[in-house]
């Protein structure tokens, strides 16, 4: 069996670290904000506690060898007072270190949890706050989101890491002061620490590059995993015997990622080992130095013990500093991604309109010379499209599969923006209207509707969030959608939990789900635009007929109330003929327009399609 076609890795056009034009101070301020202030914003008390614990604990852990010096010199001098002082010093600081470390670890976990919740909420806001859908069609955007999402934990650890780094610096300063008190020559020891630290930075860079390069395959493996383990695709996977193939494909991708990552891990190991070997040589030199100084009587036995203890501990402290700075660096990569996302959302927000939506339509909605190409696609879907949707009209859009009908209605709903041309609402560009304001005056039922696994009242009620729990509004919407019977047959009526995600959830048929989606679309009271994009595909013929009669009367009421336009996308001509205006789309342009009778009489493409469908029913 051949492998599933491997899509090309997405083009990477995301800035890595600061963009050439971006000033480093600005980035530094943003980083400080993210790593420090966000910790205080998410959990002020915890953040203060963790900071204090880390710094005090760090200094205490470094200073206790000073007690060894007092202790040993006191023992050699038979000085009981000094002995007791040394013992108290060592014991007190060690006990303090352990207690603070134990409390610090628990508090740090709690802090990470709180900051993680904070960043998750921010991520959701940044992704769903962008009004259109275009960003969700771009693989490179999705890869970035996945990278941030999968490393939210690292980001959540940032405040703790930063504080840990401050504590590391405090420990190293304390270590150097104590070493200098033995001999200033020992301050050369940090020079030997440079190679391992540089090696560590290099290693982290290799790891980050590798993460970027395997991200595409990891994402694909993740998609295959959910394909193999979720219910939506389960039936088809079994019907076509694809389960093994998908499993094998997932294993192939995962193994490729693992192979590459394993190879890079060996490189990283070699680099780090070289750095630490150089440091070990410096460390041995320092020990030899203090031993020689002691044999020459320059240093006391206590000073020797303290120096050797400090030198030995310096490796652990440097290793901790290297690990922390490495973690900090990899957090910076996630932070840069978060900044990119914030900039993206800010640019989108700056570009959006601020005008209110009109109260009513007087002229209608017009598309002027509109062209649209999906992100990453080569060919435009709509080209130079001109179309008038008069206020108060019901317009049916017909055309073959892929003609661009759904794309057109998504442009009307403001989910995509045209690449060229304009969509106008009563003569004003739609791009000038605040997206939320326009959304609140539109409603839509799509062919690929969402199956919201919630109590029925909420599955429907989310169509108008302000009236989510308004039983009368929900019942009215279900009635307008001809879906009252769905709720009536369920054991707890509107309170029945639907969908099988949760225990006790009631499974529904495709048609029942669709009726609830239609109910959702009927929740808004005074929409200016109603879009029904093949909303009856799962319904039987009598239900569909009854449904369209309801639509027609709802559309007529809306037209009278505020000039609402109803756009109906359908392949069924029995439905299409009820519209005031029929538009035939072909190759991204309007090929014909007119009433059903006019188009049939004209004997063009519509008449041909109509005749074909009518013949199949005869
Ligand atoms: N997200 C997308 N990214 C890239 N191309 C897309 C996307 N969605 C649709 N297209 C392409 O745009 C064209 C028009 O699609 P659209 O869904 O608008 O057609 P349609 O007329 O509604 O078709 P149907 O009758 O099958 O629902 C198709 O060629 C399709 O391949």
XYZ file of C-alpha atoms and ligand atoms in Angstrom:
649
model
C 0.000 0.000 0.000
C 1.363 3.435 -0.845
C 1.820 6.072 1.794
C -0.850 8.747 2.112
C 0.174 11.711 -0.005
C 2.561 13.826 2.036
C 1.570 17.480 1.863
C 4.442 19.902 1.433
C 5.711 21.522 4.608
C 4.193 24.977 4.950
C 6.185 27.988 3.907
C 7.626 29.641 6.983
C 7.068 33.336 6.839
C 6.837 33.919 10.555
C 9.514 36.032 12.170
C 11.758 33.934 14.408
C 13.290 36.197 16.983
C 13.069 39.962 16.671
C 12.318 41.134 13.167
C 15.028 43.253 11.582
C 12.981 46.405 12.128
C 11.963 45.568 15.687
C 13.900 47.366 18.385
C 15.441 44.994 20.910
C 14.396 47.173 23.913
C 10.767 46.794 22.854
C 11.172 43.038 22.786
C 12.964 43.099 26.127
C 10.097 45.080 27.665
C 7.541 42.661 26.250
C 9.557 39.721 27.548
C 9.792 41.241 30.984
C 6.083 41.808 30.900
C 5.345 38.249 29.878
C 7.826 36.611 32.218
C 7.401 38.765 35.274
C 4.347 40.997 35.265
C 2.080 38.278 33.884
C 3.105 36.123 36.829
C 2.093 38.919 39.207
C -1.133 39.539 37.266
C -2.084 35.850 37.240
C -1.207 35.147 40.878
C 0.253 38.118 42.804
C 0.540 36.389 46.184
C 2.036 33.169 44.852
C 4.475 35.004 42.615
C 5.774 37.079 45.538
C 6.084 33.980 47.714
C 7.930 31.971 45.034
C 10.328 34.864 44.394
C 11.148 35.266 48.078
C 11.547 31.502 48.608
C 13.864 31.126 45.642
C 16.151 34.020 46.529
C 16.387 33.342 50.289
C 16.685 29.579 49.696
C 19.390 30.118 47.084
C 21.553 32.304 49.286
C 21.090 29.984 52.284
C 22.089 26.946 50.208
C 25.263 28.667 49.078
C 26.393 30.122 52.385
C 26.274 27.032 54.610
C 29.872 25.909 53.699
C 30.997 29.024 55.578
C 29.833 27.129 58.670
C 32.236 24.262 57.783
C 35.123 26.691 57.962
C 34.014 28.024 61.368
C 33.374 24.460 62.564
C 36.696 22.962 61.473
C 38.828 25.912 62.528
C 37.003 25.867 65.893
C 37.674 22.116 66.275
C 41.363 22.503 65.467
C 41.639 25.467 67.884
C 39.622 23.577 70.586
C 37.317 26.639 70.698
C 33.942 25.371 71.960
C 32.128 28.648 71.310
C 33.278 28.645 67.696
C 32.374 24.947 67.372
C 28.811 25.563 68.585
C 28.500 28.624 66.351
C 29.717 26.626 63.311
C 27.331 23.737 64.065
C 24.386 26.103 64.483
C 25.345 27.915 61.287
C 25.591 24.748 59.198
C 22.533 23.072 60.738
C 20.401 26.215 60.615
C 21.187 27.041 57.004
C 20.809 23.448 55.810
C 17.451 23.109 57.540
C 16.333 26.458 56.119
C 17.445 25.408 52.621
C 15.532 22.124 52.704
C 12.382 23.633 54.151
C 12.390 26.498 51.653
C 13.092 24.115 48.756
C 10.185 21.858 49.730
C 7.730 24.751 50.103
C 9.113 26.446 46.966
C 8.557 23.361 44.788
C 4.880 23.096 45.791
C 4.267 26.821 45.434
C 6.038 26.882 42.072
C 3.724 24.142 40.735
C 0.670 26.082 41.895
C 2.095 29.240 40.282
C 2.649 27.420 36.955
C -0.947 26.156 37.043
C -2.323 29.656 37.583
C -0.130 31.233 34.902
C -1.038 28.408 32.504
C -4.746 29.212 32.924
C -3.929 32.881 32.314
C -2.032 32.141 29.067
C -4.603 29.625 27.839
C -7.312 32.268 28.156
C -5.063 34.736 26.309
C -4.418 32.201 23.530
C -8.128 31.529 23.055
C -8.792 35.291 23.004
C -6.075 35.954 20.433
C -7.176 33.170 18.088
C -10.922 33.569 18.306
C -10.795 37.362 18.611
C -9.726 37.656 14.977
C -13.059 38.214 13.239
C -12.546 36.356 9.952
C -11.667 32.770 9.100
C -8.726 33.422 6.807
C -6.082 32.918 9.518
C -7.520 29.470 10.272
C -7.027 28.429 6.644
C -3.265 29.042 6.736
C -1.150 26.013 7.691
C 1.718 28.183 8.957
C -0.681 29.982 11.312
C -2.079 26.673 12.567
C 1.419 25.291 13.110
C 2.314 28.348 15.193
C -0.831 27.951 17.291
C -0.088 24.309 17.832
C 3.481 25.089 18.880
C 2.291 27.659 21.397
C -0.472 25.435 22.614
C 1.721 22.383 23.105
C 4.305 24.481 24.991
C 1.940 26.505 27.122
C 3.424 24.772 30.137
C 6.877 26.197 29.331
C 5.362 29.633 29.033
C 3.531 29.133 32.305
C 6.845 28.295 33.952
C 8.406 31.538 32.699
C 7.892 33.648 35.848
C 9.305 30.847 37.977
C 12.198 30.375 35.532
C 12.988 34.051 35.620
C 12.919 34.094 39.388
C 14.944 30.869 39.412
C 17.521 32.589 37.231
C 17.656 35.522 39.629
C 18.150 33.033 42.466
C 20.913 31.323 40.458
C 22.679 34.634 39.998
C 22.309 35.324 43.733
C 23.817 31.907 44.523
C 26.703 32.422 42.129
C 27.463 35.883 43.549
C 27.403 34.447 47.093
C 29.687 31.616 45.918
C 32.145 34.053 44.360
C 32.237 36.232 47.490
C 33.039 33.195 49.627
C 35.667 31.937 47.169
C 37.257 35.404 47.058
C 37.417 35.352 50.865
C 39.655 32.268 50.532
C 41.783 33.585 47.642
C 41.075 36.122 44.884
C 42.723 33.681 42.441
C 39.730 31.403 42.849
C 37.657 34.035 41.027
C 39.278 32.631 37.860
C 37.061 29.577 38.283
C 34.144 31.285 36.458
C 36.380 31.575 33.346
C 36.345 27.783 33.134
C 32.566 28.000 33.345
C 32.313 29.882 30.070
C 32.791 26.843 27.727
C 29.956 24.768 29.306
C 27.627 27.769 29.286
C 28.404 28.531 25.629
C 28.038 24.845 24.795
C 24.666 24.863 26.463
C 23.457 27.850 24.445
C 24.642 26.193 21.244
C 22.893 22.960 22.223
C 19.641 24.784 22.917
C 19.826 26.483 19.529
C 20.147 23.078 17.868
C 17.170 21.816 19.850
C 15.035 24.830 18.879
C 15.905 24.522 15.183
C 15.054 20.847 15.324
C 11.710 21.618 16.966
C 10.874 24.041 14.177
C 11.840 21.559 11.516
C 9.846 18.640 12.851
C 6.787 20.782 13.713
C 5.057 20.110 10.381
C 5.445 16.313 10.645
C 4.420 16.399 14.303
C 1.265 18.296 13.410
C 0.461 15.814 10.671
C 1.069 12.895 13.013
C -1.278 14.582 15.509
C -3.985 14.937 12.856
C -3.636 11.267 11.904
C -3.844 10.330 15.563
C -7.124 12.174 16.023
C -8.378 10.695 12.733
C -7.707 7.229 14.147
C -9.186 7.875 17.571
C -12.229 10.118 17.120
C -15.761 9.132 16.252
C -16.261 11.465 13.255
C -13.979 9.427 11.021
C -14.398 6.026 12.686
C -17.039 4.640 10.291
C -15.134 5.509 7.118
C -11.820 4.262 8.479
C -13.437 0.901 9.132
C -15.394 0.757 5.870
C -12.312 1.314 3.770
C -10.001 -0.701 6.008
C -7.922 2.425 6.485
C -7.325 2.083 10.204
C -4.075 0.095 9.823
C -2.854 2.380 7.093
C -3.510 5.508 9.158
C -1.819 3.829 12.129
C 1.204 2.908 9.988
C 1.387 6.424 8.551
C 1.260 7.887 12.053
C 4.019 5.502 13.155
C 6.119 6.414 10.074
C 5.875 10.139 10.784
C 6.461 9.686 14.502
C 9.520 7.501 13.763
C 10.892 10.094 11.310
C 10.508 12.815 13.948
C 12.108 10.543 16.526
C 15.038 9.663 14.221
C 15.799 13.265 13.451
C 15.407 14.345 17.064
C 17.600 11.412 18.203
C 20.391 12.432 15.777
C 20.280 15.998 17.014
C 20.270 14.775 20.634
C 23.619 12.994 20.027
C 25.085 16.228 18.642
C 23.824 18.101 21.678
C 25.347 15.487 23.991
C 28.790 15.770 22.353
C 28.764 19.577 22.578
C 27.711 19.605 26.225
C 30.216 16.889 27.190
C 33.076 18.924 25.648
C 32.036 22.042 27.576
C 31.867 20.246 30.896
C 35.192 18.446 30.335
C 36.916 21.816 29.987
C 35.203 22.961 33.181
C 36.296 19.789 35.022
C 39.930 20.590 34.129
C 39.527 24.127 35.569
C 37.915 22.706 38.688
C 40.773 20.261 39.293
C 43.250 23.119 38.861
C 41.380 25.147 41.516
C 41.424 22.236 43.988
C 45.138 21.677 43.382
C 45.697 25.396 44.031
C 43.960 25.440 47.445
C 45.692 22.205 48.520
C 49.107 23.664 47.654
C 48.207 26.936 49.460
C 47.193 24.944 52.569
C 50.382 22.861 52.566
C 52.318 26.139 52.423
C 50.366 27.377 55.451
C 48.641 30.222 53.541
C 45.184 28.759 54.121
C 43.749 27.221 57.288
C 42.269 23.705 57.251
C 38.807 25.255 57.640
C 39.374 27.496 54.624
C 40.526 24.432 52.631
C 37.395 22.516 53.570
C 35.172 25.454 52.705
C 36.935 26.101 49.391
C 36.769 22.451 48.308
C 33.075 22.302 49.273
C 32.371 25.511 47.339
C 34.349 24.363 44.293
C 32.500 21.048 44.320
C 29.156 22.810 44.651
C 30.004 25.276 41.905
C 29.464 22.564 39.281
C 25.935 21.923 40.514
C 25.197 25.630 40.645
C 26.529 26.231 37.167
C 24.624 23.206 35.842
C 21.451 24.586 37.436
C 22.174 28.030 35.936
C 22.789 26.431 32.520
C 19.569 24.398 32.727
C 17.627 27.479 33.813
C 19.081 29.728 31.142
C 18.439 26.977 28.562
C 14.834 26.662 29.698
C 14.590 30.431 29.651
C 15.910 30.531 26.083
C 13.440 27.929 24.877
C 10.681 29.840 26.658
C 11.817 32.908 24.709
C 11.003 31.034 21.499
C 7.460 30.389 22.716
C 7.281 33.988 23.914
C 8.322 35.209 20.447
C 5.531 33.108 18.981
C 3.070 34.613 21.444
C 4.267 38.121 20.463
C 3.815 37.224 16.811
C 0.275 36.113 17.585
C -0.423 39.305 19.553
C 0.930 41.425 16.689
C -1.177 39.494 14.224
C -4.326 39.991 16.314
C -3.467 43.677 16.819
C -2.941 44.200 13.071
C -6.276 42.518 12.387
C -7.967 44.655 15.034
C -6.426 47.839 13.577
C -7.677 46.919 10.122
C -11.261 46.266 11.191
C -14.050 48.814 10.800
C -15.591 50.746 13.667
C -18.947 51.853 12.259
C -22.181 50.488 13.700
C -24.340 48.198 11.569
C -27.390 49.902 10.029
C -30.723 49.480 11.808
C -32.447 48.474 8.610
C -31.540 47.886 4.968
C -32.966 50.315 2.415
C -30.943 49.556 -0.725
C -29.542 46.143 0.142
C -26.170 44.463 -0.168
C -24.021 44.835 -3.242
C -20.812 43.128 -4.391
C -18.735 45.289 -6.700
C -16.049 43.688 -8.826
C -15.221 41.250 -6.011
C -12.347 38.774 -6.345
C -11.251 36.285 -3.734
C -8.506 33.660 -3.509
C -8.123 31.355 -0.499
C -4.867 31.770 1.423
C -2.203 29.621 -0.214
C -4.406 28.756 -3.237
C -3.196 29.456 -6.779
C -6.517 30.158 -8.448
C -9.131 32.732 -7.416
C -12.528 31.320 -6.469
C -14.405 34.512 -7.325
C -13.299 36.884 -10.067
C -14.708 40.345 -10.780
C -18.066 39.405 -9.333
C -20.861 42.021 -9.462
C -24.103 41.259 -7.695
C -27.034 43.182 -6.222
C -29.025 41.691 -3.341
C -31.933 44.159 -3.019
C -33.275 44.983 0.449
C -36.138 42.698 1.404
C -35.355 40.081 -1.239
C -34.827 36.349 -1.058
C -31.957 35.421 -3.328
C -31.145 31.835 -4.318
C -27.579 31.061 -5.398
C -27.156 28.009 -7.589
C -24.195 26.510 -9.363
C -22.213 23.329 -9.664
C -20.077 21.940 -6.845
C -17.102 24.189 -6.284
C -18.651 27.145 -8.149
C -18.002 29.379 -5.117
C -21.451 29.595 -3.481
C -20.310 29.020 0.097
C -17.338 31.333 -0.431
C -19.704 34.054 -1.629
C -21.961 33.813 1.421
C -18.960 33.806 3.763
C -17.843 37.068 2.134
C -21.319 38.490 2.767
C -21.102 37.412 6.401
C -17.712 39.150 6.708
C -15.823 35.913 7.420
C -13.468 36.580 4.533
C -12.480 39.903 3.000
C -12.269 40.272 -0.768
C -8.784 40.591 -2.283
C -10.202 43.171 -4.685
C -13.515 44.961 -5.011
C -15.941 45.733 -2.187
C -18.963 44.343 -0.411
C -21.338 47.232 0.322
C -24.173 47.388 2.833
C -26.604 50.134 1.880
C -23.803 51.837 -0.040
C -21.253 51.630 2.837
C -18.289 49.245 2.629
C -18.792 46.236 4.879
C -15.094 46.529 5.844
C -15.963 49.820 7.616
C -18.539 48.174 9.884
C -17.315 46.758 13.189
C -17.248 42.962 12.616
C -19.021 42.159 15.883
C -21.785 44.632 15.080
C -22.310 43.085 11.635
C -22.185 39.529 13.072
C -24.890 40.408 15.569
C -27.168 41.430 12.682
C -26.565 38.300 10.592
C -27.486 34.693 11.086
C -26.555 31.584 9.171
C -27.156 27.872 8.872
C -24.338 26.054 7.074
C -24.164 22.732 5.326
C -21.250 21.767 7.609
C -23.074 22.842 10.774
C -21.601 22.310 14.232
C -22.884 19.511 16.468
C -22.726 21.179 19.847
C -22.782 18.574 22.588
C -24.757 20.597 25.126
C -28.256 20.628 26.623
C -30.710 21.303 23.766
C -31.571 24.774 25.079
C -27.913 25.778 24.777
C -27.261 23.975 21.481
C -29.958 26.228 20.066
C -29.650 29.225 22.402
C -26.027 30.019 21.479
C -27.499 31.453 18.266
C -28.209 34.550 20.377
C -25.979 34.444 23.445
C -27.847 37.212 25.230
C -30.922 34.957 25.307
C -29.108 31.676 25.939
C -31.423 30.701 28.788
C -34.561 32.352 27.499
C -36.909 29.371 27.194
C -39.500 31.279 25.133
C -36.863 32.501 22.674
C -35.426 28.987 22.265
C -38.896 27.433 21.848
C -39.803 30.151 19.299
C -36.591 29.511 17.310
C -37.258 25.765 17.300
C -40.786 26.446 16.099
C -39.580 28.713 13.253
C -37.097 26.003 12.244
C -39.792 23.306 12.383
C -37.707 21.565 15.045
C -40.101 21.572 18.015
C -40.649 17.838 17.579
C -36.941 17.126 18.140
C -37.046 18.618 21.634
C -40.457 17.055 22.369
C -39.242 13.509 21.702
C -36.246 13.865 24.015
C -36.648 12.613 27.603
C -35.877 15.916 29.341
C -37.082 18.216 26.571
C -34.931 21.334 26.295
C -32.757 20.142 29.164
C -31.706 16.915 27.449
C -27.979 16.693 26.945
C -27.343 15.829 23.289
C -24.285 14.131 21.771
C -22.285 11.198 23.036
C -19.253 13.077 24.378
C -20.633 13.097 27.908
C -22.093 10.262 29.939
C -25.865 10.355 29.610
C -25.712 12.370 26.394
C -28.420 11.448 23.894
C -27.333 10.469 20.350
C -29.199 12.248 17.532
C -29.713 11.455 13.850
C -28.120 13.653 11.171
C -31.493 15.260 10.415
C -32.196 15.965 14.096
C -28.816 17.650 14.471
C -29.516 19.698 11.382
C -32.880 20.843 12.727
C -31.224 22.023 15.928
C -28.651 23.920 13.833
C -31.542 25.531 11.943
C -33.140 26.448 15.252
C -29.866 28.123 16.210
C -29.990 30.153 13.009
C -33.527 31.273 13.900
C -32.592 32.609 17.346
C -31.839 36.197 16.297
C -34.880 38.413 16.180
C -33.948 41.090 13.706
C -31.134 39.970 11.405
C -30.366 42.056 8.309
C -28.906 39.063 6.503
C -30.072 35.461 6.796
C -27.877 32.851 5.114
C -29.153 29.334 4.542
C -26.322 27.404 2.912
C -27.803 24.038 1.911
C -29.374 23.674 5.325
C -31.683 20.802 4.441
C -29.283 18.214 3.045
C -30.060 15.780 5.884
C -33.821 16.309 5.841
C -36.473 14.170 4.196
C -38.536 15.690 1.354
C -41.751 16.566 3.299
C -39.720 18.125 6.113
C -37.681 20.099 3.601
C -40.814 21.389 1.901
C -42.388 22.459 5.201
C -39.117 24.054 6.157
C -38.913 26.241 3.092
C -42.458 27.423 3.522
C -41.446 28.570 6.985
C -38.323 30.242 5.592
C -40.375 32.036 3.001
C -42.741 33.465 5.612
C -39.827 34.308 7.983
C -38.032 36.023 5.079
C -41.189 37.974 4.225
C -41.543 39.140 7.851
C -37.874 40.139 7.952
C -38.168 41.987 4.636
C -41.116 43.975 5.930
C -39.537 44.672 9.331
C -36.089 45.916 8.327
C -35.440 45.098 4.665
C -33.614 41.867 5.611
C -32.025 39.924 2.781
C -32.285 36.132 2.780
C -29.655 34.251 0.792
C -30.396 30.637 0.075
C -27.825 28.255 -1.377
C -29.428 25.119 -2.713
C -29.153 22.431 -5.348
C -32.909 21.715 -5.135
C -34.839 23.644 -7.736
C -38.171 23.078 -5.980
C -36.743 25.350 -3.285
C -34.830 27.713 -5.539
C -37.912 28.629 -7.545
C -39.481 30.234 -4.450
C -36.793 32.959 -4.429
C -37.341 36.507 -5.743
C -34.030 36.382 -7.553
C -31.993 33.415 -8.744
C -28.258 33.825 -9.375
C -26.286 31.216 -11.304
C -22.594 31.132 -10.386
C -20.041 29.608 -12.715
C -16.257 29.791 -12.555
C -16.395 32.465 -9.901
C -18.638 34.831 -11.879
C -22.351 35.479 -12.178
C -23.413 33.656 -15.326
C -27.168 34.360 -15.165
C -29.626 36.161 -12.913
C -33.378 36.655 -12.902
C -36.533 35.078 -11.536
C -37.083 31.368 -11.959
C -39.578 32.013 -14.740
C -37.283 34.448 -16.573
C -34.320 32.071 -16.427
C -36.349 29.065 -17.583
C -37.750 31.143 -20.439
C -34.252 32.335 -21.393
C -33.276 28.708 -22.029
C -29.710 29.188 -20.684
C -27.626 27.291 -18.124
C -30.292 27.508 -15.390
C -32.951 26.145 -17.691
C -30.632 23.286 -18.627
C -29.885 22.402 -14.956
C -33.579 22.739 -14.053
C -34.641 20.472 -16.875
C -32.036 17.866 -15.874
C -33.339 17.768 -12.304
C -37.004 17.800 -13.336
C -36.364 14.893 -15.748
C -34.826 12.813 -13.000
C -38.062 13.129 -10.957
C -40.320 12.179 -13.884
N -10.734 26.594 2.814
C -10.452 26.547 1.522
N -9.187 26.679 1.098
C -8.883 26.628 -0.215
N -9.788 26.449 -1.185
C -11.063 26.311 -0.824
C -11.469 26.356 0.546
N -12.806 26.198 0.604
C -13.220 26.067 -0.674
N -12.173 26.130 -1.527
C -12.217 26.049 -2.969
O -13.039 27.102 -3.426
C -13.880 26.661 -4.461
C -15.307 27.050 -4.135
O -15.710 26.373 -2.966
P -17.153 26.621 -2.343
O -17.246 25.806 -1.093
O -17.373 28.070 -2.245
O -18.065 26.005 -3.490
P -19.597 25.689 -3.474
O -20.139 26.277 -4.718
O -20.235 26.112 -2.200
O -19.568 24.124 -3.595
P -20.616 23.007 -3.096
O -21.825 23.107 -3.965
O -19.869 21.751 -3.327
O -20.894 23.273 -1.661
C -13.649 25.180 -4.619
O -12.852 24.981 -5.777
C -12.885 24.772 -3.399
O -11.916 23.826 -3.722
